[in-house]
PDB file of C-alpha atoms in Angstrom:
ATOM      1  CA  MET A   1      71.487 -64.433 -28.954  1.00 38.00           C
ATOM      2  CA  LYS A   2      69.639 -61.638 -30.669  1.00 38.00           C
ATOM      3  CA  ALA A   3      67.503 -59.594 -28.336  1.00 40.00           C
ATOM      4  CA  GLN A   4      63.755 -59.932 -28.895  1.00 42.00           C
ATOM      5  CA  ARG A   5      61.857 -56.703 -29.347  1.00 41.00           C
ATOM      6  CA  PRO A   6      59.240 -56.289 -26.599  1.00 43.00           C
ATOM      7  CA  LYS A   7      55.740 -55.612 -27.829  1.00 46.00           C
ATOM      8  CA  ASP A   8      54.383 -52.100 -27.433  1.00 48.00           C
ATOM      9  CA  HIS A   9      50.606 -52.310 -27.180  1.00 47.00           C
ATOM     10  CA  GLY A  10      50.178 -48.537 -27.234  1.00 49.00           C
ATOM     11  CA  ALA A  11      52.335 -47.803 -30.252  1.00 49.00           C
ATOM     12  CA  GLY A  12      49.602 -48.226 -32.831  1.00 50.00           C
ATOM     13  CA  ASP A  13      47.440 -45.543 -31.305  1.00 54.00           C
ATOM     14  CA  ARG A  14      50.127 -42.917 -31.703  1.00 58.00           C
ATOM     15  CA  GLY A  15      50.368 -43.504 -35.415  1.00 54.00           C
ATOM     16  CA  ASN A  16      46.932 -41.872 -35.726  1.00 55.00           C
ATOM     17  CA  ARG A  17      47.681 -38.893 -33.516  1.00 58.00           C
ATOM     18  CA  PRO A  18      49.332 -36.386 -35.932  1.00 58.00           C
ATOM     19  CA  ALA A  19      46.038 -35.298 -37.498  1.00 58.00           C
ATOM     20  CA  ALA A  20      44.418 -35.055 -34.065  1.00 58.00           C
ATOM     21  CA  ALA A  21      47.337 -33.028 -32.703  1.00 56.00           C
ATOM     22  CA  ILE A  22      47.190 -30.584 -35.626  1.00 58.00           C
ATOM     23  CA  PHE A  23      43.409 -30.276 -35.297  1.00 58.00           C
ATOM     24  CA  LEU A  24      43.595 -29.611 -31.563  1.00 58.00           C
ATOM     25  CA  SER A  25      46.361 -27.047 -32.055  1.00 55.00           C
ATOM     26  CA  GLY A  26      44.263 -25.199 -34.621  1.00 57.00           C
ATOM     27  CA  LEU A  27      41.216 -25.359 -32.395  1.00 55.00           C
ATOM     28  CA  LEU A  28      43.263 -23.952 -29.500  1.00 55.00           C
ATOM     29  CA  TYR A  29      44.330 -21.009 -31.639  1.00 51.00           C
ATOM     30  CA  LEU A  30      40.945 -20.268 -33.180  1.00 55.00           C
ATOM     31  CA  SER A  31      39.109 -20.397 -29.853  1.00 51.00           C
ATOM     32  CA  SER A  32      41.625 -18.327 -27.925  1.00 48.00           C
ATOM     33  CA  VAL A  33      42.152 -15.699 -30.641  1.00 48.00           C
ATOM     34  CA  LEU A  34      38.708 -14.310 -29.804  1.00 49.00           C
ATOM     35  CA  LEU A  35      40.143 -13.184 -26.479  1.00 46.00           C
ATOM     36  CA  SER A  36      42.754 -11.096 -28.294  1.00 43.00           C
ATOM     37  CA  PHE A  37      40.357  -8.587 -29.823  1.00 46.00           C
ATOM     38  CA  GLY A  38      40.741  -5.077 -28.461  1.00 45.00           C
ATOM     39  CA  GLN A  39      44.275  -5.576 -27.215  1.00 46.00           C
ATOM     40  CA  SER A  40      47.101  -3.334 -28.406  1.00 51.00           C
ATOM     41  CA  GLY A  41      50.852  -2.880 -28.300  1.00 56.00           C
ATOM     42  CA  LEU A  42      53.686  -4.072 -30.483  1.00 76.00           C
ATOM     43  CA  PRO A  43      56.508  -5.651 -28.475  1.00 86.00           C
ATOM     44  CA  ARG A  44      59.684  -5.923 -30.514  1.00 89.00           C
ATOM     45  CA  ARG A  45      61.206  -8.995 -28.866  1.00 93.00           C
ATOM     46  CA  ALA A  46      60.255 -12.035 -26.839  1.00 94.00           C
ATOM     47  CA  TRP A  47      62.081 -14.696 -24.875  1.00 96.00           C
ATOM     48  CA  GLY A  48      61.107 -17.558 -22.615  1.00 97.00           C
ATOM     49  CA  LEU A  49      61.957 -20.711 -20.690  1.00 98.00           C
ATOM     50  CA  SER A  50      59.851 -23.845 -20.373  1.00 98.00           C
ATOM     51  CA  VAL A  51      59.693 -27.461 -19.281  1.00 98.00           C
ATOM     52  CA  GLY A  52      57.710 -30.189 -20.939  1.00 97.00           C
ATOM     53  CA  GLY A  53      57.413 -33.590 -22.526  1.00 96.00           C
ATOM     54  CA  LEU A  54      58.586 -35.067 -25.817  1.00 96.00           C
ATOM     55  CA  PHE A  55      56.474 -37.951 -27.105  1.00 96.00           C
ATOM     56  CA  PRO A  56      57.794 -40.160 -29.949  1.00 96.00           C
ATOM     57  CA  MET A  57      55.169 -40.734 -32.640  1.00 96.00           C
ATOM     58  CA  GLY A  58      54.455 -43.361 -35.271  1.00 95.00           C
ATOM     59  CA  GLU A  59      57.276 -45.786 -36.059  1.00 95.00           C
ATOM     60  CA  PHE A  60      59.632 -43.880 -33.736  1.00 94.00           C
ATOM     61  CA  ASN A  61      57.328 -44.637 -30.809  1.00 93.00           C
ATOM     62  CA  SER A  62      56.883 -48.267 -31.869  1.00 91.00           C
ATOM     63  CA  ARG A  63      60.648 -48.720 -31.530  1.00 89.00           C
ATOM     64  CA  VAL A  64      61.432 -46.520 -28.529  1.00 88.00           C
ATOM     65  CA  GLY A  65      58.201 -46.888 -26.560  1.00 85.00           C
ATOM     66  CA  LYS A  66      59.242 -44.302 -23.964  1.00 88.00           C
ATOM     67  CA  ASP A  67      58.571 -40.600 -23.454  1.00 93.00           C
ATOM     68  CA  ALA A  68      61.106 -37.913 -22.578  1.00 93.00           C
ATOM     69  CA  ILE A  69      61.101 -34.819 -20.389  1.00 94.00           C
ATOM     70  CA  GLY A  70      63.180 -31.712 -20.954  1.00 96.00           C
ATOM     71  CA  VAL A  71      63.781 -27.976 -20.867  1.00 97.00           C
ATOM     72  CA  SER A  72      63.880 -25.332 -23.602  1.00 98.00           C
ATOM     73  CA  ALA A  73      64.710 -21.667 -24.193  1.00 98.00           C
ATOM     74  CA  PHE A  74      63.868 -19.320 -27.059  1.00 98.00           C
ATOM     75  CA  TYR A  75      64.482 -15.769 -28.251  1.00 98.00           C
ATOM     76  CA  ALA A  76      62.527 -14.011 -31.015  1.00 98.00           C
ATOM     77  CA  TRP A  77      62.471 -10.717 -32.926  1.00 96.00           C
ATOM     78  CA  ARG A  78      59.489  -9.051 -34.597  1.00 94.00           C
ATOM     79  CA  ILE A  79      59.868  -8.634 -38.371  1.00 93.00           C
ATOM     80  CA  GLY A  80      59.225  -4.947 -39.095  1.00 89.00           C
ATOM     81  CA  ARG A  81      55.882  -3.808 -37.683  1.00 85.00           C
ATOM     82  CA  GLY A  82      53.987  -6.866 -38.879  1.00 87.00           C
ATOM     83  CA  PRO A  83      52.455  -9.689 -36.816  1.00 90.00           C
ATOM     84  CA  VAL A  84      55.322 -12.135 -37.439  1.00 94.00           C
ATOM     85  CA  PHE A  85      58.270 -12.965 -35.160  1.00 96.00           C
ATOM     86  CA  PHE A  86      61.437 -14.791 -36.215  1.00 98.00           C
ATOM     87  CA  GLY A  87      63.122 -16.790 -33.482  1.00 98.00           C
ATOM     88  CA  ALA A  88      65.467 -19.566 -32.472  1.00 98.00           C
ATOM     89  CA  GLU A  89      64.993 -22.264 -29.845  1.00 98.00           C
ATOM     90  CA  ALA A  90      67.146 -24.941 -28.256  1.00 98.00           C
ATOM     91  CA  ASN A  91      65.818 -27.784 -26.140  1.00 97.00           C
ATOM     92  CA  GLY A  92      67.179 -30.920 -24.532  1.00 96.00           C
ATOM     93  CA  ASN A  93      65.191 -33.985 -23.495  1.00 96.00           C
ATOM     94  CA  ILE A  94      66.087 -37.172 -21.644  1.00 92.00           C
ATOM     95  CA  TYR A  95      64.000 -40.321 -21.555  1.00 86.00           C
ATOM     96  CA  ALA A  96      62.293 -40.248 -18.177  1.00 67.00           C
ATOM     97  CA  HIS A  97      63.066 -43.866 -17.238  1.00 64.00           C
ATOM     98  CA  SER A  98      66.780 -42.987 -17.204  1.00 60.00           C
ATOM     99  CA  LEU A  99      66.204 -40.640 -14.253  1.00 59.00           C
ATOM    100  CA  PHE A 100      64.532 -43.189 -12.019  1.00 56.00           C
ATOM    101  CA  THR A 101      66.632 -46.308 -12.532  1.00 57.00           C
ATOM    102  CA  ASP A 102      70.194 -47.403 -11.783  1.00 58.00           C
ATOM    103  CA  ASP A 103      70.876 -47.882 -15.495  1.00 61.00           C
ATOM    104  CA  ASP A 104      74.364 -46.646 -16.472  1.00 71.00           C
ATOM    105  CA  THR A 105      73.232 -45.649 -19.983  1.00 77.00           C
ATOM    106  CA  TYR A 106      70.871 -42.855 -20.916  1.00 81.00           C
ATOM    107  CA  SER A 107      69.458 -41.543 -24.185  1.00 87.00           C
ATOM    108  CA  THR A 108      68.612 -37.959 -25.106  1.00 91.00           C
ATOM    109  CA  VAL A 109      66.930 -36.022 -27.895  1.00 95.00           C
ATOM    110  CA  ALA A 110      67.993 -32.408 -28.475  1.00 96.00           C
ATOM    111  CA  GLN A 111      66.470 -29.993 -30.970  1.00 98.00           C
ATOM    112  CA  GLY A 112      67.789 -26.819 -32.554  1.00 98.00           C
ATOM    113  CA  LEU A 113      64.940 -24.978 -34.259  1.00 98.00           C
ATOM    114  CA  ALA A 114      64.332 -21.733 -36.121  1.00 98.00           C
ATOM    115  CA  PHE A 115      60.715 -20.604 -36.262  1.00 98.00           C
ATOM    116  CA  LEU A 116      58.298 -18.057 -37.671  1.00 97.00           C
ATOM    117  CA  ARG A 117      55.535 -17.105 -35.230  1.00 97.00           C
ATOM    118  CA  LEU A 118      52.281 -15.458 -36.297  1.00 94.00           C
ATOM    119  CA  GLN A 119      51.163 -13.427 -33.285  1.00 90.00           C
ATOM    120  CA  PRO A 120      48.371 -11.049 -34.356  1.00 81.00           C
ATOM    121  CA  ARG A 121      47.937  -9.033 -31.177  1.00 74.00           C
ATOM    122  CA  SER A 122      49.402  -8.494 -27.705  1.00 74.00           C
ATOM    123  CA  GLY A 123      47.897  -7.842 -24.286  1.00 81.00           C
ATOM    124  CA  SER A 124      46.832  -9.879 -21.278  1.00 88.00           C
ATOM    125  CA  VAL A 125      46.083 -12.887 -23.504  1.00 89.00           C
ATOM    126  CA  VAL A 126      48.393 -13.734 -26.432  1.00 89.00           C
ATOM    127  CA  THR A 127      47.778 -16.462 -29.004  1.00 92.00           C
ATOM    128  CA  TYR A 128      50.088 -17.584 -31.786  1.00 95.00           C
ATOM    129  CA  LEU A 129      50.790 -20.110 -34.527  1.00 96.00           C
ATOM    130  CA  GLU A 130      54.272 -21.329 -35.467  1.00 97.00           C
ATOM    131  CA  VAL A 131      56.105 -23.098 -38.283  1.00 97.00           C
ATOM    132  CA  LEU A 132      59.510 -24.561 -37.415  1.00 97.00           C
ATOM    133  CA  ALA A 133      62.562 -26.071 -39.091  1.00 98.00           C
ATOM    134  CA  GLY A 134      65.859 -27.352 -37.735  1.00 98.00           C
ATOM    135  CA  VAL A 135      67.507 -30.554 -36.562  1.00 98.00           C
ATOM    136  CA  ASN A 136      66.992 -33.450 -34.159  1.00 97.00           C
ATOM    137  CA  TYR A 137      70.115 -34.742 -32.403  1.00 96.00           C
ATOM    138  CA  LEU A 138      69.843 -38.213 -30.840  1.00 94.00           C
ATOM    139  CA  SER A 139      72.490 -39.709 -28.576  1.00 91.00           C
ATOM    140  CA  THR A 140      73.077 -42.521 -26.119  1.00 87.00           C
ATOM    141  CA  SER A 141      75.774 -42.086 -23.456  1.00 83.00           C
ATOM    142  CA  TYR A 142      77.443 -44.432 -20.986  1.00 74.00           C
ATOM    143  CA  GLU A 143      78.291 -43.278 -17.465  1.00 69.00           C
ATOM    144  CA  TYR A 144      81.181 -44.848 -15.541  1.00 57.00           C
ATOM    145  CA  TYR A 145      83.521 -44.209 -12.632  1.00 57.00           C
ATOM    146  CA  ASP A 146      86.986 -42.942 -13.624  1.00 62.00           C
ATOM    147  CA  GLU A 147      89.420 -44.153 -10.950  1.00 62.00           C
ATOM    148  CA  TYR A 148      92.232 -41.923 -12.236  1.00 63.00           C
ATOM    149  CA  TRP A 149      90.247 -38.705 -11.825  1.00 67.00           C
ATOM    150  CA  ASP A 150      88.188 -40.106  -8.934  1.00 64.00           C
ATOM    151  CA  GLU A 151      84.889 -39.001 -10.454  1.00 66.00           C
ATOM    152  CA  TYR A 152      82.002 -40.167 -12.582  1.00 61.00           C
ATOM    153  CA  THR A 153      82.167 -39.305 -16.260  1.00 62.00           C
ATOM    154  CA  SER A 154      80.282 -40.198 -19.399  1.00 62.00           C
ATOM    155  CA  GLU A 155      81.055 -40.978 -23.010  1.00 68.00           C
ATOM    156  CA  VAL A 156      78.796 -40.869 -26.048  1.00 66.00           C
ATOM    157  CA  GLU A 157      78.286 -44.387 -27.381  1.00 76.00           C
ATOM    158  CA  PHE A 158      76.041 -43.579 -30.311  1.00 86.00           C
ATOM    159  CA  GLN A 159      74.804 -40.391 -31.961  1.00 91.00           C
ATOM    160  CA  ASP A 160      73.078 -39.157 -35.091  1.00 94.00           C
ATOM    161  CA  ILE A 161      71.524 -35.971 -36.434  1.00 96.00           C
ATOM    162  CA  THR A 162      68.644 -35.442 -38.835  1.00 97.00           C
ATOM    163  CA  VAL A 163      66.449 -32.678 -40.217  1.00 97.00           C
ATOM    164  CA  ALA A 164      63.191 -31.660 -38.539  1.00 98.00           C
ATOM    165  CA  ALA A 165      60.214 -29.448 -39.456  1.00 98.00           C
ATOM    166  CA  GLY A 166      56.769 -28.916 -38.025  1.00 97.00           C
ATOM    167  CA  ALA A 167      54.064 -26.593 -36.751  1.00 97.00           C
ATOM    168  CA  GLY A 168      52.455 -25.661 -33.471  1.00 97.00           C
ATOM    169  CA  ALA A 169      50.199 -23.300 -31.560  1.00 96.00           C
ATOM    170  CA  GLY A 170      50.445 -21.529 -28.225  1.00 96.00           C
ATOM    171  CA  LEU A 171      48.561 -19.514 -25.659  1.00 95.00           C
ATOM    172  CA  CYS A 172      50.109 -16.985 -23.234  1.00 95.00           C
ATOM    173  CA  MET A 173      48.240 -15.559 -20.238  1.00 95.00           C
ATOM    174  CA  GLN A 174      49.606 -12.611 -18.291  1.00 93.00           C
ATOM    175  CA  LEU A 175      50.299 -13.301 -14.619  1.00 92.00           C
ATOM    176  CA  GLY A 176      49.310 -10.897 -11.843  1.00 77.00           C
ATOM    177  CA  ARG A 177      47.333  -7.657 -11.853  1.00 66.00           C
ATOM    178  CA  GLY A 178      48.226  -4.016 -11.394  1.00 57.00           C
ATOM    179  CA  PRO A 179      51.816  -3.372 -10.237  1.00 55.00           C
ATOM    180  CA  LYS A 180      52.268  -7.087  -9.507  1.00 53.00           C
ATOM    181  CA  ARG A 181      52.033  -7.907 -13.209  1.00 57.00           C
ATOM    182  CA  MET A 182      55.461  -6.391 -13.868  1.00 57.00           C
ATOM    183  CA  ASN A 183      58.823  -7.876 -12.967  1.00 55.00           C
ATOM    184  CA  ARG A 184      61.804  -5.832 -11.760  1.00 57.00           C
ATOM    185  CA  ASP A 185      62.599  -4.754 -15.320  1.00 61.00           C
ATOM    186  CA  GLY A 186      59.074  -3.461 -15.890  1.00 65.00           C
ATOM    187  CA  LYS A 187      58.135  -6.335 -18.237  1.00 77.00           C
ATOM    188  CA  PRO A 188      54.941  -8.381 -17.756  1.00 87.00           C
ATOM    189  CA  THR A 189      55.348 -12.120 -17.195  1.00 92.00           C
ATOM    190  CA  TYR A 190      53.239 -14.599 -19.147  1.00 95.00           C
ATOM    191  CA  LEU A 191      52.367 -18.233 -18.532  1.00 97.00           C
ATOM    192  CA  ASP A 192      53.129 -19.841 -21.901  1.00 97.00           C
ATOM    193  CA  PHE A 193      51.553 -23.127 -23.072  1.00 98.00           C
ATOM    194  CA  LYS A 194      52.429 -24.577 -26.474  1.00 97.00           C
ATOM    195  CA  VAL A 195      51.905 -27.781 -28.462  1.00 97.00           C
ATOM    196  CA  ARG A 196      53.957 -28.782 -31.516  1.00 97.00           C
ATOM    197  CA  TYR A 197      54.144 -31.649 -33.952  1.00 97.00           C
ATOM    198  CA  VAL A 198      57.624 -32.025 -35.477  1.00 97.00           C
ATOM    199  CA  PHE A 199      58.348 -34.321 -38.414  1.00 97.00           C
ATOM    200  CA  GLY A 200      61.846 -35.767 -38.109  1.00 97.00           C
ATOM    201  CA  GLY A 201      63.947 -37.380 -40.822  1.00 97.00           C
ATOM    202  CA  TYR A 202      65.454 -40.853 -40.672  1.00 97.00           C
ATOM    203  CA  ALA A 203      68.089 -41.393 -37.990  1.00 95.00           C
ATOM    204  CA  ASN A 204      70.067 -44.187 -36.353  1.00 93.00           C
ATOM    205  CA  TYR A 205      69.838 -44.616 -32.583  1.00 90.00           C
ATOM    206  CA  LEU A 206      70.142 -47.246 -29.866  1.00 85.00           C
ATOM    207  CA  ARG A 207      67.117 -48.989 -28.443  1.00 82.00           C
ATOM    208  CA  GLU A 208      66.947 -50.799 -25.120  1.00 75.00           C
ATOM    209  CA  ALA A 209      65.610 -54.353 -25.177  1.00 72.00           C
ATOM    210  CA  GLY A 210      63.657 -55.977 -22.384  1.00 68.00           C
ATOM    211  CA  ASP A 211      66.824 -57.525 -20.924  1.00 66.00           C
ATOM    212  CA  GLY A 212      68.605 -54.140 -20.807  1.00 65.00           C
ATOM    213  CA  SER A 213      70.830 -54.749 -23.838  1.00 72.00           C
ATOM    214  CA  LEU A 214      71.130 -52.104 -26.564  1.00 78.00           C
ATOM    215  CA  PHE A 215      70.893 -52.540 -30.310  1.00 80.00           C
ATOM    216  CA  PRO A 216      70.680 -50.105 -33.243  1.00 88.00           C
ATOM    217  CA  GLU A 217      67.441 -48.973 -34.843  1.00 91.00           C
ATOM    218  CA  HIS A 218      66.655 -46.836 -37.878  1.00 94.00           C
ATOM    219  CA  SER A 219      63.418 -44.918 -38.423  1.00 95.00           C
ATOM    220  CA  ARG A 220      61.822 -41.543 -38.854  1.00 96.00           C
ATOM    221  CA  THR A 221      61.923 -39.420 -35.723  1.00 96.00           C
ATOM    222  CA  ASN A 222      58.523 -37.709 -35.529  1.00 97.00           C
ATOM    223  CA  VAL A 223      57.652 -36.261 -32.116  1.00 97.00           C
ATOM    224  CA  LEU A 224      54.877 -34.372 -30.368  1.00 97.00           C
ATOM    225  CA  THR A 225      56.045 -31.834 -27.780  1.00 97.00           C
ATOM    226  CA  VAL A 226      54.021 -30.156 -25.037  1.00 97.00           C
ATOM    227  CA  GLN A 227      55.631 -27.278 -23.110  1.00 98.00           C
ATOM    228  CA  LEU A 228      54.660 -25.044 -20.207  1.00 98.00           C
ATOM    229  CA  GLY A 229      56.802 -22.119 -19.110  1.00 98.00           C
ATOM    230  CA  LEU A 230      57.250 -18.384 -18.715  1.00 97.00           C
ATOM    231  CA  SER A 231      57.659 -15.801 -21.470  1.00 96.00           C
ATOM    232  CA  TRP A 232      58.393 -12.078 -21.610  1.00 94.00           C
ATOM    233  CA  PHE A 233      57.564  -9.575 -24.379  1.00 90.00           C
ATOM    234  CA  PHE A 234      59.314  -6.231 -24.593  1.00 87.00           C
TER     235      PHE A 234
END
């Protein structure tokens, strides 16, 4: 019997969110950039770690209907003495329901992204805009107990990769004051908040039906990501 697709009453709303996400990201940048006036310094590099959420959008959300949580890391270099950084980021996300159930299958979305970051100034408050391009990697794995090795292991059941591109905005606020604002290496630590909308190409992936069975789907893979972490400029 073919599995019936459960209805997702909230999927339609997300189809209208891209414009709102882009507008809010721009508003975040334009409002916070006022706080950057008067600040100085030209750090040559930046790196950071963050945690956050990945939210499927549009037709991707109407098929998946679940959000993911994950971690990410980036490293960036300033181009010359201008206000632009070039960087690379890797992140991995797992659908949250997989962490809180006894299900022996779990699905993930990983991204490998290169980005250009416009960061006009530096100081105690840092604002930036980004454009990104890279890939989305989607996979579903099955976990089982291997009696021969006497341990749990997993195998990839289904996987696909597709192109991705998008834009985002961020706000960094320096933590601490005086000597406490520096870490052991003499670099200030920033609380880094960023929002991105990433357009993903078409990909094949497995979707879980209401009865727990899996069947293939095919759609665009647009996502909205929200991240909060720590960054260092030096």
